Amino acid sequence: WGPPVTNWIDPEIDFDFDALTQKGAERTNEFSIRWTGEVQAEFTEPYTFYVLRDDGVRVWLNEQLIIDAWNSHHVVEEQSAPINLVAGQRYLLRVEYFQNRGGAEVSLRWSSPSTPKHVISQDQLYSQPTDVDGNGLPDLWEMHYFGHIGVDPHADPDGDGLSNLQEY
């Protein structure tokens, strides 16, 4: 891990990096990616999250690790246990992926009783988490860890040497 080399917004998490390379994109064999944002359920019901991946992946929903497959592997699909979501409510989403060698692909999908398994589309993903108070910390993150918004992003309440912003 190190400082980001680049930063951009992806409309969805559905990549076959080998196919991109064949189209002329530059590719390295060893890299990592972190996607952060929010996901919004369309229906109030249990959803199962899936990741088709080659090499390591971790998925968090509202700061709870729901898929932990942090190892090198050929293409395989991992899945979470069903998670009850509420229609129209947003949930913090973080996906981390590393590519070691060989093929490189990652795709985030979900299903529910009313939703056939498919890639989570950009109309259900939000790259900019809600930050009503404008302090740089997502409101859902503040609520999860502090029970309210308006947290000082520069404070270090747990005394570990990292500010709230660095911890996020």
Coordinates of N, CA, C and O in Angstrom, one line a residue:
W1 N 0.8 -1.2 0.0 CA 0.0 0.0 0.0 C 0.9 1.2 0.0 O 1.9 1.3 0.6
G2 N 0.4 2.3 -0.5 CA 1.1 3.5 -0.6 C 0.1 4.6 -1.0 O -1.1 4.4 -1.0
P3 N 0.6 5.8 -1.2 CA -0.3 6.9 -1.6 C -0.9 6.6 -3.0 O -0.3 5.9 -3.8
P4 N -2.1 7.1 -3.2 CA -2.8 6.8 -4.5 C -1.9 7.3 -5.7 O -1.4 8.4 -5.6
V5 N -1.9 6.6 -6.8 CA -1.2 7.0 -8.0 C -2.2 7.8 -8.8 O -1.8 8.8 -9.5
T6 N -3.4 7.5 -8.8 CA -4.5 8.2 -9.5 C -5.8 8.1 -8.8 O -5.9 7.3 -7.9
N7 N -6.7 8.9 -9.2 CA -8.0 8.9 -8.5 C -9.1 9.2 -9.6 O -8.9 10.2 -10.3
W8 N -10.1 8.4 -9.7 CA -11.2 8.7 -10.6 C -12.4 8.0 -10.2 O -12.4 7.2 -9.3
I9 N -13.5 8.3 -10.9 CA -14.8 7.7 -10.5 C -15.2 6.7 -11.6 O -15.2 7.0 -12.8
D10 N -15.6 5.5 -11.1 CA -16.1 4.5 -12.0 C -17.6 4.4 -11.9 O -18.1 4.4 -10.8
P11 N -18.3 4.2 -13.0 CA -19.8 4.2 -12.9 C -20.3 2.9 -12.3 O -21.4 2.8 -11.7
E12 N -19.5 1.8 -12.4 CA -19.8 0.5 -11.7 C -18.5 -0.3 -11.6 O -17.5 0.1 -12.2
I13 N -18.6 -1.3 -10.8 CA -17.4 -2.1 -10.6 C -17.6 -3.4 -11.5 O -18.3 -4.3 -11.0
D14 N -17.0 -3.4 -12.7 CA -17.2 -4.5 -13.6 C -16.0 -4.4 -14.6 O -16.1 -3.7 -15.6
F15 N -14.9 -5.0 -14.3 CA -13.7 -4.8 -15.1 C -13.0 -6.2 -15.4 O -12.9 -7.0 -14.6
D16 N -12.7 -6.3 -16.7 CA -11.8 -7.3 -17.1 C -10.5 -6.6 -17.7 O -10.5 -6.1 -18.8
F17 N -9.5 -6.5 -16.8 CA -8.4 -5.7 -17.2 C -7.6 -6.3 -18.3 O -6.9 -5.5 -19.1
D18 N -7.7 -7.6 -18.5 CA -7.0 -8.2 -19.7 C -7.6 -7.7 -21.0 O -7.0 -7.4 -22.0
A19 N -9.0 -7.6 -21.0 CA -9.7 -7.1 -22.2 C -9.3 -5.7 -22.5 O -9.1 -5.3 -23.6
L20 N -9.1 -4.9 -21.4 CA -8.7 -3.5 -21.6 C -7.3 -3.4 -22.2 O -7.0 -2.6 -23.1
T21 N -6.4 -4.3 -21.8 CA -5.1 -4.3 -22.3 C -5.1 -4.7 -23.8 O -4.3 -4.1 -24.5
Q22 N -5.9 -5.6 -24.1 CA -6.0 -6.0 -25.5 C -6.5 -4.9 -26.4 O -6.2 -4.8 -27.6
K23 N -7.2 -3.9 -25.8 CA -7.7 -2.7 -26.6 C -6.7 -1.6 -26.5 O -7.0 -0.5 -26.9
G24 N -5.5 -1.9 -26.0 CA -4.4 -0.9 -26.1 C -4.1 -0.2 -24.8 O -3.2 0.7 -24.7
A25 N -4.9 -0.5 -23.7 CA -4.6 0.2 -22.4 C -3.3 -0.4 -21.8 O -3.0 -1.5 -22.0
E26 N -2.6 0.5 -21.1 CA -1.4 0.0 -20.4 C -1.8 -0.8 -19.2 O -2.8 -0.5 -18.5
R27 N -1.0 -1.8 -18.9 CA -1.4 -2.7 -17.7 C -0.1 -3.1 -17.0 O 0.8 -3.5 -17.6
T28 N -0.2 -3.2 -15.7 CA 0.9 -3.8 -14.9 C 0.3 -5.0 -14.2 O -0.9 -5.1 -14.1
N29 N 1.1 -5.9 -13.9 CA 0.6 -7.2 -13.2 C 0.3 -7.0 -11.8 O -0.4 -7.9 -11.2
E30 N 0.8 -6.0 -11.1 CA 0.6 -5.9 -9.7 C 0.1 -4.5 -9.4 O 0.7 -3.5 -9.6
F31 N -1.2 -4.5 -8.9 CA -1.8 -3.2 -8.5 C -2.9 -3.5 -7.5 O -3.3 -4.6 -7.3
S32 N -3.4 -2.4 -6.9 CA -4.6 -2.5 -6.1 C -5.5 -1.3 -6.3 O -5.1 -0.3 -6.8
I33 N -6.8 -1.5 -6.0 CA -7.8 -0.5 -6.2 C -8.7 -0.5 -5.0 O -9.0 -1.6 -4.4
R34 N -9.1 0.7 -4.6 CA -10.1 0.8 -3.5 C -11.2 1.7 -4.1 O -11.0 2.8 -4.5
W35 N -12.5 1.1 -4.1 CA -13.6 1.9 -4.5 C -14.4 2.2 -3.2 O -14.6 1.4 -2.3
T36 N -14.9 3.5 -3.0 CA -15.7 3.9 -1.9 C -16.8 4.7 -2.4 O -16.8 5.3 -3.4
G37 N -17.9 4.6 -1.6 CA -19.1 5.4 -1.9 C -20.3 4.8 -1.2 O -20.1 4.3 0.0
E38 N -21.4 4.9 -1.8 CA -22.7 4.4 -1.2 C -23.4 3.6 -2.2 O -23.3 3.8 -3.4
V39 N -24.2 2.6 -1.7 CA -25.1 1.8 -2.5 C -26.5 2.0 -2.0 O -26.7 2.1 -0.7
Q40 N -27.5 2.0 -2.8 CA -28.9 2.2 -2.4 C -29.8 1.0 -2.9 O -29.8 0.7 -4.1
A41 N -30.5 0.4 -1.9 CA -31.3 -0.7 -2.3 C -32.6 -0.2 -3.0 O -33.1 0.9 -2.6
E42 N -33.1 -1.0 -3.9 CA -34.3 -0.6 -4.6 C -35.6 -1.2 -3.8 O -36.7 -0.6 -3.9
F43 N -35.4 -2.3 -3.1 CA -36.5 -3.0 -2.5 C -36.1 -3.2 -1.0 O -34.9 -3.4 -0.7
T44 N -37.1 -3.3 -0.1 CA -36.8 -3.7 1.3 C -36.9 -5.2 1.3 O -38.0 -5.8 1.3
E45 N -35.7 -5.8 1.3 CA -35.6 -7.3 1.4 C -34.2 -7.7 1.5 O -33.3 -6.8 1.4
P46 N -33.9 -9.0 1.7 CA -32.5 -9.4 1.8 C -31.8 -9.4 0.4 O -32.3 -9.9 -0.6
Y47 N -30.6 -8.8 0.4 CA -29.7 -8.8 -0.8 C -28.5 -9.7 -0.5 O -28.0 -9.7 0.6
T48 N -28.0 -10.4 -1.5 CA -26.8 -11.1 -1.5 C -25.8 -10.4 -2.4 O -26.2 -10.1 -3.5
F49 N -24.6 -10.1 -1.9 CA -23.6 -9.5 -2.7 C -22.6 -10.5 -3.3 O -22.3 -11.5 -2.5
Y50 N -22.2 -10.4 -4.5 CA -21.2 -11.3 -5.1 C -20.1 -10.5 -5.7 O -20.3 -9.4 -6.2
V51 N -18.9 -11.1 -5.7 CA -17.8 -10.6 -6.4 C -17.1 -11.7 -7.2 O -16.7 -12.7 -6.7
L52 N -17.2 -11.5 -8.5 CA -16.4 -12.3 -9.4 C -15.0 -11.7 -9.5 O -14.8 -10.5 -9.8
R53 N -14.0 -12.5 -9.1 CA -12.7 -11.9 -8.9 C -11.6 -12.8 -9.3 O -11.7 -14.1 -9.2
D54 N -10.5 -12.2 -9.7 CA -9.2 -12.9 -9.9 C -8.2 -12.2 -8.9 O -7.9 -11.1 -9.1
D55 N -7.8 -12.9 -7.9 CA -7.0 -12.4 -6.9 C -7.8 -11.8 -5.7 O -9.0 -12.2 -5.6
G56 N -7.3 -11.0 -4.9 CA -7.9 -10.6 -3.6 C -9.0 -9.6 -3.7 O -8.9 -8.6 -4.4
V57 N -10.0 -9.8 -2.8 CA -11.1 -8.8 -2.7 C -11.6 -8.8 -1.3 O -11.7 -9.8 -0.6
R58 N -12.0 -7.6 -0.8 CA -12.8 -7.4 0.4 C -13.9 -6.5 0.1 O -13.7 -5.5 -0.6
V59 N -15.0 -6.7 0.7 CA -16.2 -5.8 0.6 C -16.8 -5.5 2.0 O -17.0 -6.4 2.7
W60 N -17.0 -4.2 2.2 CA -17.6 -3.8 3.5 C -18.9 -3.1 3.1 O -19.0 -2.3 2.2
L61 N -19.9 -3.3 3.9 CA -21.2 -2.6 3.8 C -21.4 -2.0 5.2 O -21.5 -2.7 6.2
N62 N -21.5 -0.7 5.3 CA -21.7 0.1 6.5 C -20.6 -0.4 7.5 O -20.9 -0.7 8.7
E63 N -19.4 -0.5 7.1 CA -18.2 -0.8 7.9 C -18.2 -2.2 8.4 O -17.4 -2.6 9.2
Q64 N -19.1 -3.1 7.9 CA -19.1 -4.5 8.3 C -18.5 -5.3 7.1 O -19.0 -5.1 6.0
L65 N -17.5 -6.1 7.4 CA -16.8 -6.9 6.3 C -17.8 -8.0 5.9 O -18.2 -8.8 6.8
I66 N -18.3 -8.0 4.7 CA -19.2 -9.0 4.2 C -18.7 -10.0 3.3 O -19.2 -11.1 3.1
I67 N -17.5 -9.7 2.6 CA -16.8 -10.6 1.8 C -15.3 -10.4 2.1 O -14.8 -9.3 2.0
D68 N -14.6 -11.5 2.4 CA -13.2 -11.5 2.8 C -12.5 -12.6 2.0 O -12.5 -13.7 2.5
A69 N -11.9 -12.3 0.9 CA -11.2 -13.2 0.1 C -9.9 -12.6 -0.4 O -9.7 -12.3 -1.5
W70 N -9.1 -12.3 0.6 CA -7.8 -11.6 0.4 C -6.7 -12.5 0.1 O -5.8 -12.7 0.9
N71 N -6.8 -13.2 -1.1 CA -5.7 -14.1 -1.5 C -5.7 -14.2 -3.0 O -6.6 -13.9 -3.7
S72 N -4.5 -14.6 -3.5 CA -4.4 -14.8 -4.9 C -5.2 -16.0 -5.3 O -5.1 -17.1 -4.7
H73 N -5.9 -15.9 -6.5 CA -6.7 -17.0 -6.9 C -7.1 -16.8 -8.3 O -7.1 -15.7 -8.8
H74 N -7.4 -17.9 -9.0 CA -7.9 -17.8 -10.4 C -9.4 -17.3 -10.3 O -9.9 -17.2 -9.2
V75 N -10.0 -17.0 -11.4 CA -11.3 -16.4 -11.3 C -12.3 -17.3 -10.6 O -12.4 -18.5 -10.8
V76 N -12.9 -16.7 -9.6 CA -13.9 -17.4 -8.7 C -14.9 -16.4 -8.2 O -14.6 -15.2 -8.2
E77 N -16.1 -16.8 -7.9 CA -17.1 -15.9 -7.4 C -17.3 -16.2 -5.9 O -17.4 -17.3 -5.4
E78 N -17.2 -15.0 -5.2 CA -17.4 -15.1 -3.7 C -18.8 -14.4 -3.4 O -19.3 -13.6 -4.2
Q79 N -19.4 -14.8 -2.3 CA -20.7 -14.2 -2.0 C -20.8 -13.9 -0.5 O -20.2 -14.6 0.3
S80 N -21.7 -12.9 -0.2 CA -22.0 -12.6 1.2 C -23.1 -13.5 1.7 O -23.9 -14.1 0.9
A81 N -23.4 -13.4 2.9 CA -24.7 -13.9 3.5 C -25.7 -12.9 3.1 O -25.4 -11.8 2.8
P82 N -27.0 -13.3 3.0 CA -28.1 -12.3 2.7 C -28.1 -11.2 3.8 O -27.9 -11.5 5.0
I83 N -28.3 -10.0 3.4 CA -28.3 -8.8 4.2 C -29.6 -8.1 4.0 O -29.9 -7.7 2.9
N84 N -30.3 -7.8 5.1 CA -31.6 -7.1 4.9 C -31.3 -5.6 4.7 O -30.6 -4.9 5.5
L85 N -31.8 -5.1 3.5 CA -31.6 -3.7 3.2 C -33.0 -3.1 3.1 O -34.0 -3.7 2.8
V86 N -33.1 -1.7 3.2 CA -34.3 -1.0 3.2 C -34.3 -0.2 1.9 O -33.4 0.5 1.6
A87 N -35.4 -0.2 1.2 CA -35.6 0.5 -0.1 C -35.3 2.0 0.1 O -35.8 2.6 1.1
G88 N -34.5 2.6 -0.8 CA -34.3 4.0 -0.7 C -33.2 4.4 0.2 O -32.8 5.6 0.2
Q89 N -32.8 3.5 1.1 CA -31.7 3.9 2.1 C -30.4 3.6 1.5 O -30.2 2.7 0.8
R90 N -29.4 4.5 1.8 CA -28.1 4.4 1.3 C -27.2 3.7 2.4 O -27.4 3.9 3.6
Y91 N -26.3 2.9 1.9 CA -25.3 2.2 2.8 C -23.9 2.5 2.3 O -23.6 2.5 1.1
L92 N -23.0 2.7 3.3 CA -21.6 2.9 2.9 C -21.1 1.6 2.2 O -21.4 0.5 2.7
L93 N -20.3 1.8 1.2 CA -19.8 0.6 0.4 C -18.3 0.9 0.2 O -17.9 2.0 -0.2
R94 N -17.5 -0.1 0.5 CA -16.1 -0.1 0.2 C -15.7 -1.4 -0.3 O -16.0 -2.5 0.2
V95 N -15.0 -1.4 -1.5 CA -14.5 -2.6 -2.1 C -13.0 -2.4 -2.3 O -12.6 -1.4 -2.9
E96 N -12.2 -3.4 -1.9 CA -10.7 -3.3 -2.1 C -10.4 -4.6 -2.9 O -10.9 -5.7 -2.7
Y97 N -9.5 -4.3 -3.9 CA -9.1 -5.4 -4.8 C -7.6 -5.3 -5.0 O -7.1 -4.2 -5.2
F98 N -6.9 -6.5 -5.1 CA -5.5 -6.5 -5.5 C -5.3 -7.5 -6.6 O -6.0 -8.6 -6.6
Q99 N -4.5 -7.2 -7.5 CA -4.1 -8.0 -8.6 C -2.6 -8.4 -8.4 O -1.8 -7.6 -8.2
N100 N -2.4 -9.7 -8.5 CA -1.0 -10.2 -8.3 C -0.4 -10.6 -9.6 O 0.5 -9.9 -10.0
R101 N -0.8 -11.6 -10.2 CA -0.2 -12.0 -11.5 C -1.3 -12.7 -12.3 O -2.3 -13.1 -11.8
G102 N -1.1 -12.8 -13.6 CA -2.0 -13.5 -14.5 C -3.2 -12.6 -14.8 O -3.1 -11.4 -14.9
G103 N -4.4 -13.3 -15.0 CA -5.6 -12.6 -15.4 C -6.0 -11.6 -14.3 O -5.5 -11.7 -13.2
A104 N -6.8 -10.7 -14.7 CA -7.2 -9.6 -13.8 C -8.6 -9.2 -14.1 O -8.9 -8.6 -15.1
E105 N -9.5 -9.6 -13.2 CA -10.9 -9.1 -13.3 C -11.6 -9.0 -12.0 O -11.3 -9.7 -11.0
V106 N -12.6 -8.1 -11.9 CA -13.3 -7.9 -10.7 C -14.7 -7.4 -11.1 O -14.8 -6.5 -12.0
S107 N -15.8 -7.9 -10.5 CA -17.1 -7.5 -10.8 C -18.0 -7.6 -9.6 O -18.0 -8.6 -9.0
L108 N -18.6 -6.5 -9.2 CA -19.5 -6.5 -8.0 C -21.0 -6.6 -8.5 O -21.5 -5.8 -9.3
R109 N -21.6 -7.7 -7.9 CA -23.0 -8.0 -8.3 C -23.9 -8.1 -7.1 O -23.3 -8.2 -6.0
W110 N -25.2 -8.1 -7.3 CA -26.1 -8.4 -6.2 C -27.3 -9.1 -6.7 O -27.6 -9.1 -7.9
S111 N -28.1 -9.7 -5.8 CA -29.4 -10.2 -6.1 C -30.3 -10.1 -4.8 O -29.8 -9.9 -3.7
S112 N -31.6 -10.2 -5.1 CA -32.5 -10.2 -4.0 C -33.7 -11.0 -4.5 O -33.8 -11.3 -5.7
P113 N -34.8 -11.3 -3.7 CA -35.9 -11.9 -4.2 C -36.6 -11.2 -5.4 O -37.1 -11.9 -6.3
S114 N -36.5 -9.9 -5.5 CA -37.0 -9.1 -6.6 C -36.0 -8.7 -7.7 O -36.4 -8.1 -8.7
T115 N -34.7 -9.1 -7.4 CA -33.6 -8.6 -8.3 C -32.8 -9.8 -8.8 O -32.1 -10.4 -7.9
P116 N -32.8 -10.1 -10.1 CA -31.9 -11.2 -10.5 C -30.5 -10.8 -10.4 O -30.2 -9.5 -10.4
K117 N -29.6 -11.7 -10.2 CA -28.2 -11.4 -10.0 C -27.7 -10.6 -11.2 O -27.8 -11.0 -12.4
H118 N -27.1 -9.4 -11.0 CA -26.5 -8.6 -12.0 C -25.5 -7.6 -11.4 O -25.5 -7.4 -10.2
V119 N -24.6 -7.0 -12.3 CA -23.7 -6.0 -11.8 C -24.5 -4.9 -11.2 O -25.5 -4.4 -11.8
I120 N -24.1 -4.3 -10.1 CA -24.8 -3.2 -9.5 C -24.6 -2.0 -10.4 O -23.5 -1.6 -10.6
S121 N -25.7 -1.5 -10.9 CA -25.6 -0.4 -11.9 C -25.4 0.9 -11.2 O -25.6 1.1 -10.1
Q122 N -24.9 1.8 -12.1 CA -24.6 3.2 -11.6 C -25.8 3.9 -11.0 O -25.6 4.9 -10.2
D123 N -27.0 3.5 -11.3 CA -28.1 4.3 -10.7 C -28.4 3.8 -9.3 O -29.2 4.4 -8.6
Q124 N -27.7 2.8 -8.8 CA -27.8 2.4 -7.4 C -26.5 2.7 -6.6 O -26.4 2.4 -5.5
L125 N -25.5 3.2 -7.3 CA -24.2 3.5 -6.7 C -24.0 5.0 -6.7 O -24.3 5.7 -7.6
Y126 N -23.4 5.5 -5.6 CA -23.1 6.9 -5.4 C -21.6 7.1 -5.0 O -21.2 6.6 -4.0
S127 N -20.9 7.7 -5.9 CA -19.4 7.8 -5.7 C -19.1 8.9 -4.6 O -18.0 8.8 -4.0
Q128 N -20.0 9.8 -4.4 CA -19.7 10.8 -3.4 C -20.7 10.6 -2.3 O -21.9 10.8 -2.4
P129 N -20.2 10.0 -1.1 CA -21.0 9.8 0.0 C -21.7 11.1 0.5 O -21.1 12.2 0.4
T130 N -22.9 11.0 1.1 CA -23.6 12.1 1.6 C -22.8 12.7 2.8 O -22.3 12.0 3.7
D131 N -22.5 14.1 2.7 CA -21.7 14.8 3.7 C -22.4 16.1 4.0 O -21.9 17.2 3.5
V132 N -23.5 16.1 4.7 CA -24.3 17.3 4.9 C -23.6 18.4 5.6 O -23.7 19.6 5.2
D133 N -22.7 18.1 6.5 CA -22.0 19.1 7.3 C -20.7 19.5 6.6 O -20.0 20.5 7.0
G134 N -20.3 18.9 5.4 CA -19.2 19.3 4.6 C -17.8 19.2 5.3 O -16.9 19.9 4.9
N135 N -17.7 18.3 6.2 CA -16.4 18.1 6.9 C -15.5 17.1 6.3 O -14.4 16.8 6.8
G136 N -15.9 16.5 5.2 CA -15.1 15.5 4.5 C -15.3 14.1 5.0 O -14.7 13.2 4.5
L137 N -16.2 13.9 6.0 CA -16.5 12.6 6.5 C -17.9 12.2 6.1 O -18.8 13.0 6.4
P138 N -18.1 11.1 5.5 CA -19.5 10.7 5.1 C -20.4 10.6 6.4 O -20.0 10.2 7.4
D139 N -21.6 11.1 6.2 CA -22.6 11.1 7.3 C -22.8 9.7 7.9 O -22.9 9.6 9.1
L140 N -22.9 8.7 7.0 CA -23.1 7.4 7.5 C -21.9 6.9 8.3 O -22.1 6.1 9.3
W141 N -20.7 7.3 8.0 CA -19.5 6.9 8.7 C -19.6 7.6 10.1 O -19.3 6.9 11.1
E142 N -19.9 8.8 10.1 CA -20.0 9.6 11.4 C -21.0 8.9 12.3 O -20.8 8.7 13.5
M143 N -22.2 8.6 11.7 CA -23.3 8.0 12.5 C -22.8 6.6 13.1 O -23.1 6.3 14.2
H144 N -22.1 5.9 12.2 CA -21.7 4.5 12.7 C -20.7 4.6 13.8 O -20.9 3.9 14.8
Y145 N -19.8 5.5 13.8 CA -18.7 5.5 14.8 C -19.0 6.5 15.9 O -18.4 6.3 17.0
F146 N -19.8 7.6 15.7 CA -20.0 8.6 16.7 C -21.5 8.8 17.1 O -21.7 9.4 18.1
G147 N -22.4 8.3 16.3 CA -23.8 8.4 16.6 C -24.4 9.7 16.2 O -25.6 10.0 16.5
H148 N -23.6 10.6 15.6 CA -24.1 11.9 15.1 C -23.2 12.4 14.0 O -22.1 11.9 13.9
I149 N -23.7 13.4 13.3 CA -22.8 14.1 12.3 C -22.2 15.3 13.0 O -22.6 15.7 14.1
G150 N -21.3 16.0 12.3 CA -20.7 17.2 12.8 C -19.4 16.9 13.6 O -18.9 17.7 14.3
V151 N -18.8 15.8 13.3 CA -17.6 15.4 14.0 C -16.4 16.2 13.5 O -16.3 16.5 12.3
D152 N -15.5 16.6 14.3 CA -14.3 17.3 13.9 C -13.4 16.3 13.1 O -12.9 15.4 13.7
P153 N -13.2 16.6 11.8 CA -12.3 15.7 11.1 C -10.9 15.6 11.5 O -10.2 14.7 11.2
H154 N -10.4 16.7 12.2 CA -9.0 16.7 12.6 C -8.8 16.2 14.0 O -7.6 16.1 14.5
A155 N -9.8 15.9 14.8 CA -9.7 15.4 16.1 C -9.2 13.9 16.1 O -9.3 13.2 15.1
D156 N -8.6 13.5 17.2 CA -8.1 12.1 17.4 C -8.7 11.6 18.7 O -7.9 11.4 19.6
P157 N -10.0 11.3 18.7 CA -10.6 10.9 20.0 C -10.1 9.6 20.6 O -10.1 9.4 21.8
D158 N -9.6 8.7 19.7 CA -9.1 7.4 20.3 C -7.6 7.5 20.6 O -7.0 6.5 21.0
G159 N -6.9 8.6 20.3 CA -5.5 8.8 20.7 C -4.5 7.9 20.0 O -3.4 7.7 20.5
D160 N -4.8 7.5 18.8 CA -3.9 6.6 18.1 C -3.0 7.3 17.1 O -2.2 6.7 16.3
G161 N -3.0 8.7 17.1 CA -2.2 9.4 16.2 C -2.8 9.7 14.8 O -2.1 10.3 14.0
L162 N -4.0 9.2 14.6 CA -4.6 9.4 13.3 C -5.9 10.3 13.5 O -6.7 10.0 14.4
S163 N -6.1 11.3 12.7 CA -7.3 12.1 12.8 C -8.5 11.3 12.3 O -8.3 10.3 11.6
N164 N -9.7 11.8 12.6 CA -10.9 11.1 12.1 C -10.8 11.0 10.6 O -11.2 10.0 10.0
L165 N -10.4 12.1 9.9 CA -10.3 12.0 8.5 C -9.3 11.0 8.0 O -9.6 10.2 7.0
Q166 N -8.2 10.8 8.6 CA -7.2 9.8 8.3 C -7.8 8.4 8.5 O -7.5 7.5 7.8
E167 N -8.5 8.2 9.6 CA -9.1 7.0 9.9 C -10.1 6.6 8.9 O -10.2 5.4 8.5
Y168 N -10.9 7.5 8.4 CA -11.9 7.3 7.4 C -11.2 6.8 6.1 O -11.5 5.9 5.5

